[in-house]
Amino acid sequence: MADLCVRLVPLFNTLNEADQLEIEKLVRKKNYQKGELVMDPTGNNLVIVAYGSAKLYSLDKNGHENITQILHTGDYAGEDWLLGKNDGSIYVEATGNSKICLLNRQDFLNLLRKQPMLSIKLLEQSMTKMQTMQRQIDLLSLPKIEERLSEYLQEYAVKVGKKTFNLPLKMKDLALYLGTTPETLSRKFALLEKQGVLTRKLRKIILN
């Protein structure tokens, strides 16, 4: 059971082992390289990150990215698409070499009909994701970039359970997420290192 994609998704935790195995049979697994597009606006799959990382973003009318969610191992996206919401500007892109599991919309809807408790679980998970998006808004409201960066790193350290880790995003993507530029972000990393908040060795971060 440890290797099942569905086991990674809190949405399916309410199901027994037999039901999880049935869902796993419906899942398609694919390896993606860093920078490879996982889902475009025509997609209708639930995207589960079995290993690696990805970003969920939209494009404005000028083609600029707006990152709305960072996906790590065990995270998922696309439930809005599965429930019929169409958005012509939403994309999912691998930010590292990743293993992605995809669950088709029709298969998912059939599951909801057979497992009504999944609908309640889906609502609960949607609320959790809204709280995560609100947290990004809170980060962007901090006036200083170094404060946003420090808060993000502290929260990621809690998420992974250790103070030494590799940045899950490229500098460009992290800068977009924090509402700044890669150049400014590099300067803020240097500032925090000078202040003794962290030690940085390329993408490796050590929080002091």
Coordinates of C-alpha atoms in Angstrom, one line a residue:
M1 CA 0.0 0.0 0.0
A2 CA 2.9 2.4 0.6
D3 CA 3.5 2.9 -3.1
L4 CA -0.1 3.7 -4.0
C5 CA -0.7 7.2 -5.5
V6 CA -4.1 7.4 -3.9
R7 CA -2.6 6.7 -0.5
L8 CA -0.8 10.1 -0.8
V9 CA -4.1 12.1 -1.1
P10 CA -6.0 12.9 2.1
L11 CA -9.2 12.9 0.0
F12 CA -9.0 9.0 -0.2
N13 CA -8.0 8.4 3.4
T14 CA -11.6 7.6 4.4
L15 CA -11.7 4.6 2.0
N16 CA -10.7 1.1 3.0
E17 CA -7.8 -0.7 1.4
A18 CA -9.9 -2.6 -1.1
D19 CA -11.5 0.7 -2.4
Q20 CA -8.1 2.4 -2.6
L21 CA -6.8 -0.5 -4.7
E22 CA -9.8 -0.1 -7.0
I23 CA -9.1 3.6 -7.5
E24 CA -5.4 2.9 -8.0
K25 CA -6.3 0.8 -11.0
L26 CA -7.8 3.9 -12.6
V27 CA -4.7 6.0 -12.1
R28 CA -2.2 6.7 -14.9
K29 CA 1.4 7.2 -13.8
K30 CA 3.9 9.2 -15.7
N31 CA 7.4 10.6 -15.1
Y32 CA 7.9 14.3 -16.0
Q33 CA 11.1 16.2 -16.4
K34 CA 11.8 19.5 -14.8
G35 CA 10.0 22.2 -16.9
E36 CA 7.6 19.7 -18.6
L37 CA 4.0 20.6 -18.8
V38 CA 1.7 18.3 -16.8
M39 CA -1.6 19.9 -17.5
D40 CA -2.9 22.7 -19.7
P41 CA -6.3 24.4 -19.7
T42 CA -7.8 21.5 -21.7
G43 CA -7.0 19.0 -19.0
N44 CA -9.6 17.2 -17.0
N45 CA -7.5 15.1 -14.6
L46 CA -6.8 15.1 -10.9
V47 CA -3.1 15.6 -10.7
I48 CA -1.3 13.8 -7.8
V49 CA 2.4 14.4 -7.1
A50 CA 3.7 11.0 -6.1
Y51 CA 7.3 12.2 -6.1
G52 CA 8.9 15.6 -6.8
S53 CA 7.3 19.0 -7.2
A54 CA 5.2 21.1 -9.5
K55 CA 3.6 24.5 -9.8
L56 CA 0.0 25.5 -10.5
Y57 CA -0.1 28.8 -12.2
S58 CA -2.3 31.0 -14.4
L59 CA -1.3 33.3 -17.3
D60 CA -2.5 36.9 -17.5
K61 CA -3.5 38.6 -20.7
N62 CA 0.2 39.5 -21.3
G63 CA 1.4 36.0 -20.8
H64 CA 2.9 36.6 -17.4
E65 CA 2.8 33.7 -14.8
N66 CA 1.0 34.0 -11.5
I67 CA 1.8 31.0 -9.3
T68 CA -1.2 30.1 -7.2
Q69 CA 0.1 26.9 -5.6
I70 CA 3.3 24.9 -5.1
L71 CA 2.8 21.1 -5.1
H72 CA 5.1 18.8 -3.3
T73 CA 5.0 15.0 -2.8
G74 CA 1.5 14.0 -1.6
D75 CA -0.1 17.2 -2.9
Y76 CA -2.7 17.3 -5.6
A77 CA -4.6 19.8 -7.8
G78 CA -7.3 19.7 -10.4
E79 CA -10.4 19.0 -8.3
D80 CA -12.1 22.1 -9.7
W81 CA -11.6 20.7 -13.2
L82 CA -13.0 17.4 -12.2
L83 CA -16.2 19.1 -11.0
G84 CA -16.7 20.9 -14.2
K85 CA -15.0 24.3 -13.7
N86 CA -13.2 25.4 -16.9
D87 CA -10.4 28.0 -16.7
G88 CA -8.6 28.7 -19.9
S89 CA -5.5 30.0 -18.1
I90 CA -4.5 27.4 -15.6
Y91 CA -1.4 25.2 -16.0
V92 CA 0.5 22.6 -14.0
E93 CA 4.3 22.3 -14.7
A94 CA 6.9 20.1 -13.1
T95 CA 9.5 22.1 -11.2
G96 CA 11.7 19.0 -10.7
N97 CA 12.0 15.5 -12.1
S98 CA 8.7 14.1 -10.8
K99 CA 6.4 11.1 -10.8
I100 CA 2.8 12.3 -11.4
C101 CA -0.4 10.3 -11.1
L102 CA -3.5 11.3 -13.1
L103 CA -7.1 10.4 -12.4
N104 CA -9.6 11.0 -15.2
R105 CA -12.7 13.2 -14.6
Q106 CA -15.3 10.7 -15.5
D107 CA -13.7 8.0 -13.4
F108 CA -13.6 10.5 -10.5
L109 CA -17.3 11.4 -10.9
N110 CA -18.2 7.7 -10.9
L111 CA -16.3 7.4 -7.6
L112 CA -18.3 10.2 -6.0
R113 CA -21.5 8.5 -7.0
K114 CA -20.4 5.3 -5.3
Q115 CA -18.7 6.9 -2.4
P116 CA -20.8 9.9 -1.1
M117 CA -18.4 10.5 1.8
L118 CA -15.8 11.5 -0.7
S119 CA -17.9 14.6 -1.5
I120 CA -17.7 15.7 2.1
K121 CA -14.0 15.0 2.2
L122 CA -13.5 17.0 -1.0
L123 CA -15.2 20.0 0.6
E124 CA -13.0 19.7 3.6
Q125 CA -9.9 19.5 1.5
S126 CA -11.0 22.5 -0.6
M127 CA -11.3 24.6 2.6
T128 CA -7.8 23.6 3.6
K129 CA -6.5 24.6 0.2
M130 CA -8.3 28.0 0.5
Q131 CA -6.5 28.5 3.7
T132 CA -3.2 27.8 2.0
M133 CA -4.0 30.3 -0.7
Q134 CA -4.9 32.8 2.0
R135 CA -1.5 32.2 3.6
Q136 CA 0.2 33.2 0.3
I137 CA -1.9 36.4 0.3
D138 CA -0.7 37.0 3.9
L139 CA 2.9 36.5 2.8
L140 CA 2.5 39.0 0.0
S141 CA 1.1 41.5 2.4
L142 CA 4.3 41.6 4.4
P143 CA 6.1 44.9 3.4
K144 CA 9.6 43.6 3.3
I145 CA 10.7 40.9 0.8
E146 CA 13.1 39.4 3.4
E147 CA 10.2 38.9 5.8
R148 CA 8.3 37.1 3.1
L149 CA 11.3 34.9 2.3
S150 CA 12.0 34.1 5.9
E151 CA 8.4 33.2 6.6
Y152 CA 8.2 31.0 3.6
L153 CA 11.4 29.1 4.5
Q154 CA 10.3 28.7 8.1
E155 CA 7.0 27.3 7.0
Y156 CA 8.6 24.9 4.4
A157 CA 11.0 23.7 7.1
V158 CA 8.0 22.8 9.3
K159 CA 6.4 21.1 6.3
V160 CA 9.4 18.8 5.6
G161 CA 10.2 18.4 9.3
K162 CA 13.9 19.6 9.1
K163 CA 15.9 22.8 9.0
T164 CA 18.2 21.6 6.2
F165 CA 16.6 21.2 2.8
N166 CA 16.9 22.0 -0.9
L167 CA 14.7 24.8 -2.2
P168 CA 11.7 23.2 -3.9
L169 CA 11.6 25.9 -6.6
K170 CA 13.8 27.6 -9.0
M171 CA 14.7 31.2 -8.0
K172 CA 12.5 32.5 -10.8
D173 CA 9.5 30.6 -9.5
L174 CA 10.1 31.4 -5.9
A175 CA 10.4 35.1 -6.8
L176 CA 7.1 35.0 -8.6
Y177 CA 5.5 33.2 -5.6
L178 CA 6.8 35.9 -3.2
G179 CA 6.0 38.8 -5.5
T180 CA 9.5 39.9 -6.4
T181 CA 12.3 39.4 -8.9
P182 CA 15.1 36.8 -8.9
E183 CA 17.7 39.6 -8.5
T184 CA 16.0 41.0 -5.5
L185 CA 15.5 37.6 -4.0
S186 CA 19.2 36.8 -4.4
R187 CA 20.0 40.0 -2.5
K188 CA 17.5 39.1 0.3
F189 CA 19.0 35.6 0.6
A190 CA 22.4 37.3 1.1
L191 CA 20.9 39.7 3.7
L192 CA 19.4 36.9 5.7
E193 CA 22.7 35.0 5.5
K194 CA 24.5 38.0 6.8
Q195 CA 22.0 38.4 9.6
G196 CA 22.7 34.8 10.6
V197 CA 19.2 33.6 9.8
L198 CA 20.3 31.0 7.4
T199 CA 23.2 29.5 5.5
R200 CA 22.9 29.0 1.7
K201 CA 24.9 26.7 -0.6
L202 CA 23.3 27.0 -4.0
R203 CA 19.8 25.5 -3.5
K204 CA 20.7 23.9 -0.1
I205 CA 19.3 25.9 2.8
I206 CA 20.3 25.6 6.4
L207 CA 18.1 27.5 8.9
N208 CA 20.0 28.6 12.0

